[in-house]
């Protein structure tokens, strides 16, 4: 019955639930004011508890003068590779909290490079939340480090909804994925403090337009910074490292 | 499918609000879902249906009010509502705007069975 109301969402299999536009449906859904019913106005963020825990995580970081960055992208955009190469370009000490559905491969890769890393296995969860990151925080010695990276589960959708208690969001988009991903995953790219186009050494082989990416970001997140990086190009890696240094918490 | 985790958080809130208000059950749950909140309403409805059975919401009807973006333009100083996922001011075309609605997901109202 909501088909006629102008909301674009169809839901044929959910028969007694309604997805509404902003407008009203008149008495269609009005509630018969029976005596044993009580309407309670709440106005509560659904992820309130997560947000409180996220703030708690930020307090942890703050008390150790650590700046935390949340790295998000689709699977395989180069999050772990970037973190493997970064020590050459960054004086600051960092640790990494790794989120993956299964395996500790990413943490193992980093540990093999001498980087402190702790793996969270999320099981079926397609994103990290503030509680998972808090659990990991108690396995990492924050005293010797300046920076903590959280490598989120490879996914351009779900991690965008969860504040994990980091200070800045780094969103990666690799050249082979295509410049249209910004428009397709607007929530993620809107949450970004910096968008890093990765694997830029592959630009000659793909129709990825940096200009197009910029235009899309302009419509969604005009103040975001855009970096173009390849782990094979040390100048671009230096630029990325400089961004990190510049964005440390005071 | 983070909609499942979101529904879990929602159910927790419903349980504790029902308890606080000595309600026997919840008849209706009304949400506001921003178009840039990162939630897919159809998936959320499915998750709600799946999880509600063992909770205080087992008889509850879910109402989702989809919230478009509301922009406040810093250039032309006008407010406008936008159904697209862009923060460009439809009046003066500026991207120097503030998003004041459409990025949150909120529990707005419960109808309790007391
Ligand atoms: N050519 C090129 N390949 C790269 C670059 N960065 C990463 N890769 C390759 O991309 C592949 C995926 O990289 P990962 O670092 O594992 O990607 P990820 O984002 O950590 O992946 P998940 O953790 O599974 O989401 C690897 O084969 C890397 O060698 C780059 O700058 N240039
Ligand atoms: Mg990885
Ligand atoms: Zn703690
Ligand atoms: Zn998901
Ligand atoms: Zn304007």
CSV table of C-alpha atoms and ligand atoms in Angstrom, one decimal, chain B residues 73 76 89 92, ligand 5:
chain,number,residue,atom,x,y,z
B,73,UNK,CA,23.6,26.6,2.7
B,76,UNK,CA,22.7,31.6,0.0
B,89,UNK,CA,22.6,23.4,-2.6
B,92,UNK,CA,22.6,28.3,-5.6
C,5,LIG,ZN1,22.7,27.9,-1.6
